[in-house]
XYZ file of C-alpha atoms in Angstrom:
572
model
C 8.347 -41.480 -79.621
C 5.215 -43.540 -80.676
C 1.430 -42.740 -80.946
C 0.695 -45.018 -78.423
C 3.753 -43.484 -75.700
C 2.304 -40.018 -76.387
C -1.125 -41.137 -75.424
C 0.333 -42.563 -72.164
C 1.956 -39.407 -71.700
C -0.768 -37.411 -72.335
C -3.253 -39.689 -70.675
C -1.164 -39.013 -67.437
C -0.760 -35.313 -67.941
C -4.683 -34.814 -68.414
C -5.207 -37.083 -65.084
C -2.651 -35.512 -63.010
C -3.703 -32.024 -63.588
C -5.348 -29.795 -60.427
C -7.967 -28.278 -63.331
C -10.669 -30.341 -63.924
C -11.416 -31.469 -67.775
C -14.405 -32.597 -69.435
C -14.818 -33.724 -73.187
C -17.751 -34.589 -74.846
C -18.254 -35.679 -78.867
C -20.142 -34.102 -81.089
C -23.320 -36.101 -79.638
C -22.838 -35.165 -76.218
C -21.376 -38.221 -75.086
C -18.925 -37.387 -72.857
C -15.078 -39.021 -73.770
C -12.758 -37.409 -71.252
C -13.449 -36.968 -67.395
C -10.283 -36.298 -65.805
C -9.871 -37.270 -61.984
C -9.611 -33.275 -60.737
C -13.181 -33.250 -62.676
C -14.540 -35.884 -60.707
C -13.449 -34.721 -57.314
C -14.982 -31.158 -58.016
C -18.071 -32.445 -59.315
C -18.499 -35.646 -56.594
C -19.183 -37.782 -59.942
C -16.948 -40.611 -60.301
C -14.855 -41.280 -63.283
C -16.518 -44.479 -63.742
C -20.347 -43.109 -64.053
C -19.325 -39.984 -65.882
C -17.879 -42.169 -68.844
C -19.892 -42.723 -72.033
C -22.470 -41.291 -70.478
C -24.608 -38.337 -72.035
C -23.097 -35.004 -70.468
C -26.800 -33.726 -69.738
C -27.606 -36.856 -67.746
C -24.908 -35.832 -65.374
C -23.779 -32.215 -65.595
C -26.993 -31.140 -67.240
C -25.857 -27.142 -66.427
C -22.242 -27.290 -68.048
C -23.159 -25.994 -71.153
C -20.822 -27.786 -73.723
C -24.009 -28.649 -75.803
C -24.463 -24.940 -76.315
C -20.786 -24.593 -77.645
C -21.351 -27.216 -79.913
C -24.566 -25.449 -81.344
C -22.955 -22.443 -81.726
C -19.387 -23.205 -82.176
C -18.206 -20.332 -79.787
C -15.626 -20.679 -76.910
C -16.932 -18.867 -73.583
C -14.135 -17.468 -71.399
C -14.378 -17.870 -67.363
C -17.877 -18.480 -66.772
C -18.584 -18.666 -62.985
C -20.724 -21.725 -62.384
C -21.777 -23.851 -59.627
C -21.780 -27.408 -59.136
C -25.332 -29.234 -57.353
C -22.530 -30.388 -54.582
C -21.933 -26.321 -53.667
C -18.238 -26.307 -55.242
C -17.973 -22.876 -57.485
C -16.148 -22.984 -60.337
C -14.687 -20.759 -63.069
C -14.422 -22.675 -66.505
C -14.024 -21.950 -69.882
C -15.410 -23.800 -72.617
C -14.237 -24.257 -76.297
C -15.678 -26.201 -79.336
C -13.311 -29.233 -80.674
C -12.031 -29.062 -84.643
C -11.128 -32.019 -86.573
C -10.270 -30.948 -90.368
C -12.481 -27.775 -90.164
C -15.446 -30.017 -88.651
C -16.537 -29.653 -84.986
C -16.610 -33.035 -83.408
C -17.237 -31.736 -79.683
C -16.506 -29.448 -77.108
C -14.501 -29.417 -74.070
C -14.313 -27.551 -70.431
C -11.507 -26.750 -68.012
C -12.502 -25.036 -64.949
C -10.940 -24.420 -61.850
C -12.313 -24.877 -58.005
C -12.774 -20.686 -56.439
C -14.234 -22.021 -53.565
C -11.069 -21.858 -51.314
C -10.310 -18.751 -53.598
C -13.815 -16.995 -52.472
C -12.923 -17.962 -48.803
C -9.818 -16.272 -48.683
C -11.112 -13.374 -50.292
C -13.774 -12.956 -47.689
C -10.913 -13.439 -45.267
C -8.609 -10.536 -46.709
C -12.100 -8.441 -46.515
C -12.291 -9.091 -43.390
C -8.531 -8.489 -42.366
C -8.732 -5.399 -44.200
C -12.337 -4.218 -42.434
C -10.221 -4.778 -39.484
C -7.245 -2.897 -40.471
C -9.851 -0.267 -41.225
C -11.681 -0.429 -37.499
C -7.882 -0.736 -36.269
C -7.268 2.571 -37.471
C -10.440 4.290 -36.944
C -10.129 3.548 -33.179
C -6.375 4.661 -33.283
C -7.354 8.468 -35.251
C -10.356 8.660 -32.622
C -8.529 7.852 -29.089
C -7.775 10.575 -26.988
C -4.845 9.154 -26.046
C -1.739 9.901 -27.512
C -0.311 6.884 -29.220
C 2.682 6.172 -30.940
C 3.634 3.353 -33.205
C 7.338 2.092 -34.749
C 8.651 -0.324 -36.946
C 10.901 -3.186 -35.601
C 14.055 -1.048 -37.038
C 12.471 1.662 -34.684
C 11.030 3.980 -37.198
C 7.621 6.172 -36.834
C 4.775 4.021 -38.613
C 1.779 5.476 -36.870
C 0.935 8.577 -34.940
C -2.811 10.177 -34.194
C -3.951 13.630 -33.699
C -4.418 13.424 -30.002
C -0.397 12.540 -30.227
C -0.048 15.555 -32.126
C -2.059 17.799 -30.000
C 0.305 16.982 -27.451
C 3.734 16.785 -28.449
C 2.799 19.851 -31.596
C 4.551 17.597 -34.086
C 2.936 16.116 -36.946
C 3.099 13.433 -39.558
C 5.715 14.451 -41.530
C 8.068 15.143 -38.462
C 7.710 11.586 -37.257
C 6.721 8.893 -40.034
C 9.661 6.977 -41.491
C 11.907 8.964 -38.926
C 14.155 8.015 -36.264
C 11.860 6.808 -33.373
C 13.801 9.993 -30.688
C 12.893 11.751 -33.349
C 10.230 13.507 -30.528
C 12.063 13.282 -26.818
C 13.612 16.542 -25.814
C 14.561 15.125 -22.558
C 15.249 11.470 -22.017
C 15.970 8.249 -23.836
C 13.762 6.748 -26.356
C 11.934 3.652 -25.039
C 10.769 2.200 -28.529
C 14.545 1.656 -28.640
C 14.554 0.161 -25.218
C 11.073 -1.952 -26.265
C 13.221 -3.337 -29.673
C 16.093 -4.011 -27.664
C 14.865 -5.875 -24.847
C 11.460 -7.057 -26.080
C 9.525 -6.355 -22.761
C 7.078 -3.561 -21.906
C 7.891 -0.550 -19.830
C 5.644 1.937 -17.577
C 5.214 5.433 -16.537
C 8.392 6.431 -17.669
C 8.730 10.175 -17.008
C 10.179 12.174 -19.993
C 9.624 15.702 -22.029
C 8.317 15.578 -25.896
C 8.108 17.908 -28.618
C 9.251 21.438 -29.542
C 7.697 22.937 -26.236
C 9.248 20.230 -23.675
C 6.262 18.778 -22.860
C 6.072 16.786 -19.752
C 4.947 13.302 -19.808
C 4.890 9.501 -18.504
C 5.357 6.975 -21.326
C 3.878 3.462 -21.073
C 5.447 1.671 -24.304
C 4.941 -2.516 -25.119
C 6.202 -4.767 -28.344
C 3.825 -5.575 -31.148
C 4.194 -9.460 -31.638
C 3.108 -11.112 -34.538
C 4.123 -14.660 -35.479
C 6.154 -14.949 -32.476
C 8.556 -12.545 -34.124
C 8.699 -9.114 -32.840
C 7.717 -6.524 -35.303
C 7.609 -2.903 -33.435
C 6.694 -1.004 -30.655
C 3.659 1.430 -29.434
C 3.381 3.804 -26.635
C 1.065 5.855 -24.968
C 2.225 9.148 -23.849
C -0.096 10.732 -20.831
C -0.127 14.094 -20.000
C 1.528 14.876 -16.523
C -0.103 18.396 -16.102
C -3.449 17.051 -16.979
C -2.926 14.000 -14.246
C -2.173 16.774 -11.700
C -5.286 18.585 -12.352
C -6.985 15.456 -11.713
C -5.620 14.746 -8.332
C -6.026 18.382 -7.613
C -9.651 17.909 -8.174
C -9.957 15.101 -6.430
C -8.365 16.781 -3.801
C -11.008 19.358 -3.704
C -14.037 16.904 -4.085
C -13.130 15.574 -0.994
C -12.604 18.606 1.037
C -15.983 19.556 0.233
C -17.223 15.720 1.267
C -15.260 16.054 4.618
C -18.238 16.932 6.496
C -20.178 13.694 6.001
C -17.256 11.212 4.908
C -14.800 10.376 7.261
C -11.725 11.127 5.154
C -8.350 9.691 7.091
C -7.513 6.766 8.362
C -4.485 5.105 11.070
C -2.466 4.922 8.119
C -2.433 9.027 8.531
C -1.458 9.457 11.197
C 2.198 9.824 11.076
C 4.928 9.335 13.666
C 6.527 6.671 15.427
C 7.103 7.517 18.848
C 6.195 5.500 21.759
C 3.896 8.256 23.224
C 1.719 8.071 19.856
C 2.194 4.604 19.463
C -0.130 4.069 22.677
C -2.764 6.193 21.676
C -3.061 4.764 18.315
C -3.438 1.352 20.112
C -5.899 2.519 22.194
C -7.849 3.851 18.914
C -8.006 0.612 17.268
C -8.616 -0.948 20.294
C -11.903 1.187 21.007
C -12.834 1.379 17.012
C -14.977 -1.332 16.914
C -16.833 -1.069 20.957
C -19.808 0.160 20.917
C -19.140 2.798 23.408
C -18.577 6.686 23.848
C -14.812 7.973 23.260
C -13.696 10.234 24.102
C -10.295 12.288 22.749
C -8.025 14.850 25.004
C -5.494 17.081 24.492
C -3.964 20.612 23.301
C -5.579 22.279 20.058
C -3.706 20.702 16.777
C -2.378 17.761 18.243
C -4.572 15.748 15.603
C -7.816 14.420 17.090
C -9.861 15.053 14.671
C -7.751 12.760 12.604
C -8.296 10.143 15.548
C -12.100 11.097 15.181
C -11.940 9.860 11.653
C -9.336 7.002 11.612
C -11.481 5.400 14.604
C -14.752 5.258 12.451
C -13.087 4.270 9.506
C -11.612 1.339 11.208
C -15.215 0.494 12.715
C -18.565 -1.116 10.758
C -19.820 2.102 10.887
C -17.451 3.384 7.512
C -19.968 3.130 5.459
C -22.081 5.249 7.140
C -22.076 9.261 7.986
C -19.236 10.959 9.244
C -20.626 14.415 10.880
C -18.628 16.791 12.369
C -19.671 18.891 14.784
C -17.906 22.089 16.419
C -19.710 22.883 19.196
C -17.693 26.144 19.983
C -18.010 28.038 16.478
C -22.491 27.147 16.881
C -23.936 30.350 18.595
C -24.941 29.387 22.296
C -28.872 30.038 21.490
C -28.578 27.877 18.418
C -26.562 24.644 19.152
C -29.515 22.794 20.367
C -31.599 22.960 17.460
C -28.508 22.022 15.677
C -27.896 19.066 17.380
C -31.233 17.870 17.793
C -33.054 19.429 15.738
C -36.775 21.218 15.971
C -40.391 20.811 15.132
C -41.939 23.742 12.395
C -42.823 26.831 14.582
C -40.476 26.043 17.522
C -38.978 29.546 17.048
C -39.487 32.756 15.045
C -37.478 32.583 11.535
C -36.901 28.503 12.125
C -37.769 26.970 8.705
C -41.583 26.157 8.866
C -40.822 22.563 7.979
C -39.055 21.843 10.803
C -35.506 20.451 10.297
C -33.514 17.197 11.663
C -30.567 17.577 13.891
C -27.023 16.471 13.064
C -27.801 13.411 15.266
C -30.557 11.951 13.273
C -28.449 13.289 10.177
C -25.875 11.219 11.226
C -28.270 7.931 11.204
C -25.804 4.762 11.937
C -22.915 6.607 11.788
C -20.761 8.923 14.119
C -21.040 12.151 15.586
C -17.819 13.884 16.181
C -18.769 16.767 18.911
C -15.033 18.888 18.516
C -14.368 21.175 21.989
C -17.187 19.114 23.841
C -16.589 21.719 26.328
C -17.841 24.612 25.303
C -21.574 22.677 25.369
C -23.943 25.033 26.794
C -25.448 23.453 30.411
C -28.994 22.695 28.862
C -27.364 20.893 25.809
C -25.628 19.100 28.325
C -28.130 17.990 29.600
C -30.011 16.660 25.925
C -26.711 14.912 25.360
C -26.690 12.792 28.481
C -30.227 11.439 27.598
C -28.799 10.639 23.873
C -25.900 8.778 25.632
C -28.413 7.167 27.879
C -31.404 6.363 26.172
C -30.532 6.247 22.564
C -32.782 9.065 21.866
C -33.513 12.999 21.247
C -36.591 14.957 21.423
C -36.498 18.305 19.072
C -36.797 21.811 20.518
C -40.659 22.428 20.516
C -41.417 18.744 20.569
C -42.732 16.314 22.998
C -41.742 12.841 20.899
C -38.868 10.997 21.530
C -37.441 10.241 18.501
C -34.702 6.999 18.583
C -30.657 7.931 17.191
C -27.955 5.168 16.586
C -25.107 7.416 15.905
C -21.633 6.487 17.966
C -20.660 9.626 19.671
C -16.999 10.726 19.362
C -16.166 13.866 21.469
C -13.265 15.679 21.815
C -12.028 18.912 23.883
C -8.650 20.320 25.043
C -10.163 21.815 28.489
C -9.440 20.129 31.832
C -13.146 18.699 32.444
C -12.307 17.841 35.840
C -11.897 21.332 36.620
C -15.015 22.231 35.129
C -16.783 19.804 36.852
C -15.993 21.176 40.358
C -16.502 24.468 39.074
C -19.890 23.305 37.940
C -20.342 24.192 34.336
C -19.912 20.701 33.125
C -22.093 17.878 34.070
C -20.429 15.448 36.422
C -22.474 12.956 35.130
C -21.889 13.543 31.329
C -18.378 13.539 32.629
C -18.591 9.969 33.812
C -20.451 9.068 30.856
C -17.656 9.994 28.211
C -14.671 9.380 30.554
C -15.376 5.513 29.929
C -13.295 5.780 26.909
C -10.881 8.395 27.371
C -7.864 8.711 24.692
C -5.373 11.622 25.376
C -3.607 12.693 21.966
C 0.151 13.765 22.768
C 1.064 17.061 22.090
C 4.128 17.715 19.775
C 6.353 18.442 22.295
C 5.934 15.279 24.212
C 7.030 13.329 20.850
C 9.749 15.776 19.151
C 11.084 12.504 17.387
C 8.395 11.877 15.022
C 9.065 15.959 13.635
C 11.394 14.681 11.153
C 8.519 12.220 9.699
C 5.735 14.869 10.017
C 7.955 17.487 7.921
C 8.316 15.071 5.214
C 5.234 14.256 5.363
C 3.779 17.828 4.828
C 6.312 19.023 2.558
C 4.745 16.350 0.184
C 1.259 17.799 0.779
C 2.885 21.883 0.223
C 4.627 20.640 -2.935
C 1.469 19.506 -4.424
C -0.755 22.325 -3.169
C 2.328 25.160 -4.488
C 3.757 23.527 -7.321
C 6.973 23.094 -5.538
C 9.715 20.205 -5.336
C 11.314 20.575 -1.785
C 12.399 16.892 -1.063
C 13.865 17.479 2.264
C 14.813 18.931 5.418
C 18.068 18.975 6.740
C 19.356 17.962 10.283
C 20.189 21.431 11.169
C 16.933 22.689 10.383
C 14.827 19.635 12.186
C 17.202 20.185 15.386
C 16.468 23.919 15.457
C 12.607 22.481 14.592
C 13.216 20.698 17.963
C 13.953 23.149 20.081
C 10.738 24.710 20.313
C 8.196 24.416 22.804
C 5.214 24.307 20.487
C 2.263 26.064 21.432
C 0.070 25.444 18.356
C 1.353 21.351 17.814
C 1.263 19.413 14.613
C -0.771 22.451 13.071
C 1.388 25.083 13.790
C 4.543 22.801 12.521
C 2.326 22.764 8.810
C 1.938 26.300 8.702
C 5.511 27.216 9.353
C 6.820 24.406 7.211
C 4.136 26.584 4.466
C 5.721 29.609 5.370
C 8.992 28.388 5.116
C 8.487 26.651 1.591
C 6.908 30.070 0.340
C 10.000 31.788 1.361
C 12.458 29.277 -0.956
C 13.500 29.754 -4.495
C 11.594 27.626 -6.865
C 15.310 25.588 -7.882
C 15.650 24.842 -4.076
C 15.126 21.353 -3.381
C 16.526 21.007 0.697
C 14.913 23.158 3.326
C 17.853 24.649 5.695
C 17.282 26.220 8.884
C 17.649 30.159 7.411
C 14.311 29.348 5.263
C 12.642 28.843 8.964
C 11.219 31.966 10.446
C 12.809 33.020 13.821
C 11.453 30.267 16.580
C 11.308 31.345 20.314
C 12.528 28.763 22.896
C 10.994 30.308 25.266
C 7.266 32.439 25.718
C 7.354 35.618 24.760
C 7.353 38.291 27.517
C 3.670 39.054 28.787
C 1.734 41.925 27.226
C 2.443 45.402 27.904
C -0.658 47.143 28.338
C -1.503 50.927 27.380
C -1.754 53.813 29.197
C -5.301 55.411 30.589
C -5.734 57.965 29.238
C -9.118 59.192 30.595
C -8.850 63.101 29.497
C -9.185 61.987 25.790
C -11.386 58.467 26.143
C -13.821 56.991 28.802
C -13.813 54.446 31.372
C -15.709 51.695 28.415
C -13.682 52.762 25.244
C -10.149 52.491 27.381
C -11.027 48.886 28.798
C -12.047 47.790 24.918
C -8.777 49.081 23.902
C -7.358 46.641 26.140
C -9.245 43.566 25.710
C -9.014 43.928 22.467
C -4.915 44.542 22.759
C -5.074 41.305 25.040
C -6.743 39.130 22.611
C -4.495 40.498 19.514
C -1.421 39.299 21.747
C -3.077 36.254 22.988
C -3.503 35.098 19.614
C -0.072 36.195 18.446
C 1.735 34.423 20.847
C -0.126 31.022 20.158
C 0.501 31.540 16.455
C -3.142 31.865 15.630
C -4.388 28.875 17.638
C -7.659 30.019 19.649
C -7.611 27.109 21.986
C -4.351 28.262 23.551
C -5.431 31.475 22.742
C -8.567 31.197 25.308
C -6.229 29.495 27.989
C -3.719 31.925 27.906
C -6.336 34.300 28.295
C -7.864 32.088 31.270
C -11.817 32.314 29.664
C -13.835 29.943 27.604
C -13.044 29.411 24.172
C -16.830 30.692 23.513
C -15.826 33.628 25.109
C -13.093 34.540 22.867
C -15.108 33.623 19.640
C -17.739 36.098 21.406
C -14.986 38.931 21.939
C -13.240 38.773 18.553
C -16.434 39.292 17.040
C -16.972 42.027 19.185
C -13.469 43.569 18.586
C -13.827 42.932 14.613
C -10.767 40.562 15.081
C -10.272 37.972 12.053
């Protein structure tokens, strides 16, 4: 090959290199300017050539190589068009004689960018992690071959296993009960939720929600998130008890509560909804724990007034001498120990929303009379006060007495009568709809399994016919309490309830009470008739399973009157 083919070859070497070259002569002049050199620098090829190097890279320092005959070794440099470089610089030899210098450098600016990029990805990976280690939720993370990558300490706090039980290892390395759903995640490639299973050494109980970690379109792993069951019923429990205490001022059930299906219901509920929304006095009848309280609050839930006060009211269990300044209120001094303030009644407390007034019946004749003019006129004046003061609550009132009866015996208002009979909604007692007992057991075996930590699913067909047969006294309440009685009674495997976990259920009343003896040589006249009342009332409320309504009619006297004689008695 000849001198002049090697300088073509070398020619297109130097111009087809990504580095860019410069070369000046021992003057400065520069002789080589490759084209990578010009597109770094934004100098053309043209310009650069035979030109002094000063005039157009005046910072590359190749004059101070010459002077000193010294190479320098990646110097970082900048060009006036922004690009960074990093060049090294070496002095040119011909026959022991320096004749120039020369510079190859390379472009960092993409180099720099990435750099910052990888920082960045790896601050991220950093954050990534931080958030993972500080979560209080239990997280798990697996490779796409389905083994352990990842685990934090709230994981570990729950399960009890640690890092070295689960990174790098199988990914059921931790389920003591169930299948593992990374598995299930890798397999199928879709996300699954609340998947009950037990983890760890102490069979903990969980729900598992677990989805695929995508990246590229290609599916690289799988994480979960593993949430204590125990600590989620706690949570309802609580809730559960936040709005028991509320239940006084928030209307807590609704028509989706009331359960049952029969065609006796079915026409009451209509009526409800029907009535929800008029702006008009209801008012609910029937037996003692037939439900119409839960009318009371399904009807203003349904209405505009929701948002709004709930108050119930039970005008039977307020002392006669102090219902009125309950209900509507009193002015400071009205009565010795009354707070000096004075104090708003539960009407005004109730603002634009409803007053439910439970056993209506047992109002006292003067109260009576104060709740006409609130039905009336809109308004109540406190005890001890002269100025009307205006209400908008919606009255809801409910008793299990016979009004009619009490109206020609004259201790209820006729007129008052009138006045709430314009909406009138009779509840049905259980045993007018026996078919919806099936529904109603189900329905509070669900509530007793949550409030005992039980798992009865069930009651058998045995067991709701025998249910059937009785003549229930007490209603939908007494049904809860003996399906509570009856769940107590079961072993804690037992999942069906059978008739022989019912306690013995009387188709017919029992047999009147048999009353003691006088004995007037050893007691008086007094203590021998307290010993019976107080026998009669014991009975009374033994044969109506604890239900003082039915209690007080079976005893043919007010349902005041039996409040007033078990606290004479020192009956609980």
């Amino acid at each position: 090959m000849n001198k002049k083919s090697n300088k073509i070859i070398n020619d297109l070497v130097i111009e087809a290199a990504n580095d860019g070259i410069i070369a000046v002569d021992q003057n400065g002049k520069i002789v080589l300017f490759n084209k990578a050199a010009s597109l770094m620098t934004g100098i053309s090829q043209k310009k650069a050539m035979k030109a002094h190097v000063k005039e157009v890279l005046p910072e590359t320092g190749l004059m101070d190589v010459i002077a000193s005959k010294k190479r320098q070794v990646n110097q970082a440099m900048k060009f006036p068009n922004g690009i960074s470089i990093l060049t090294t610089r070496m002095p040119l030899y011909y026959e022991d004689q320096c004749i120039g210098a020369f510079s190859i450098f390379k472009d960092t600016t993409q180099i720099e960018k990435m750099a910052a990029k990888m920082t960045d990805l790896q601050r991220m990976k950093e954050m990534l992690e931080s958030i993972i280690q500080s979560s209080d939720e239990a997280i798990s993370v697996v490779d796409e071959k389905g083994n352990g990558m990842v685990i934090n300490p709230a994981y570990s706090r729950l399960t009890g296993l640690q890092e070295k039980d689960i990174i790098g290892k199988p990914a059921h390395t931790d389920i003591a009960e169930g299948s593992s759903m990374h598995m299930k995640v890798l397999e199928t490639g879709k996300s699954f939720r609340r998947v009950p299973m037990r983890v760890g050494p102490s069979h903990k109980e969980v729900l598992v929600n677990v989805s695929p970690i995508i990246a590229g379109g290609m599916l690289k792993g799988s994480v979960g998130i593993l949430q204590d069951v125990s600590e989620l019923r706690e949570l309802t429990k609580e809730l559960e008890r936040t709005r028991q205490r509320l239940r006084t001022l928030e209307a807590k059930y609704t028509f989706e509560d009331i359960v049952g299906k029969s065609e006796a219901l079915r026409v009451s509920i209509e009526q409800a909804k029907l009535s929800a929304d008029l702006p008009v006095t209801i008012l609910l009848r029937g037996d003692s724990g037939t439900g119409k309280e839960l009318f009371a609050h399904a009807i203003h839930n349904a209405s505009a007034r929701r948002y709004d006060k709930f108050v119930r009211v039970n005008c039977a269990a307020i002392p006669e001498t102090l219902i009125e300044s309950e209900l509507f209120g009193y002015e400071k001094g009205a009565f010795s120990g009354a707070d000096p303030r004075g104090k708003k009644g539960l009407f005004e407390e109730a603002a634009q929303g409803t007053i439910f007034l439970d056993e209506i019946g047992e109002l006292s004749f003067s109260a009576q009379s104060k709740l006409l003019r609130v039905l009336q006129e809109k308004e109540v004046v406190r005890v001890g006060g002269v100025k009307s003061i205006a209400v908008e609550a919606r009255v809801i009132a409910a008793t299990n007495q016979p009004l009619e009866k009490a109206v020609k015996e004259g201790t209820f208002r006729e007129d008052l009568y009138y006045r709430l009979q314009r909406m009138p909604i009779t509840v049905p007692s259980l045993s007018e709809r026996k078919e919806d007992i099936y529904e109603l057991s189900y329905y509070f075996l669900e509530r007793i399994n949550q409030e005992y930590g039980r798992s009865v699913t069930t009651i058998s067909p045995p067991a709701v016919s025998y249910l059937s047969g009785y003549y229930w006294p007490g209603n939908v309440r007494e049904l809860e309490n003996i399906l509570g009685r009856a769940v107590i009674t079961m072993g804690p495997q037992e999942k069906i309830m059978e008739k022989h976990h019912l306690p013995v259920l009387e188709a017919d009343k029992p047999a009147p009470l048999q009353m003691s003896a006088f004995n007037l040589q050893t007691e008086g006249l007094e203590e021998q008739v307290n010993k019976i009342e107080a026998e009669a009332v014991l009975h009374a409320l033994k044969i109506c399973g604890g239900n003082k309504t039915q209690a007080a009619r079976h005893l043919k006297i007010s349902l005041r009157t039996l409040y007033n004689k078990m606290q004479k008695h020192k009956i609980e």
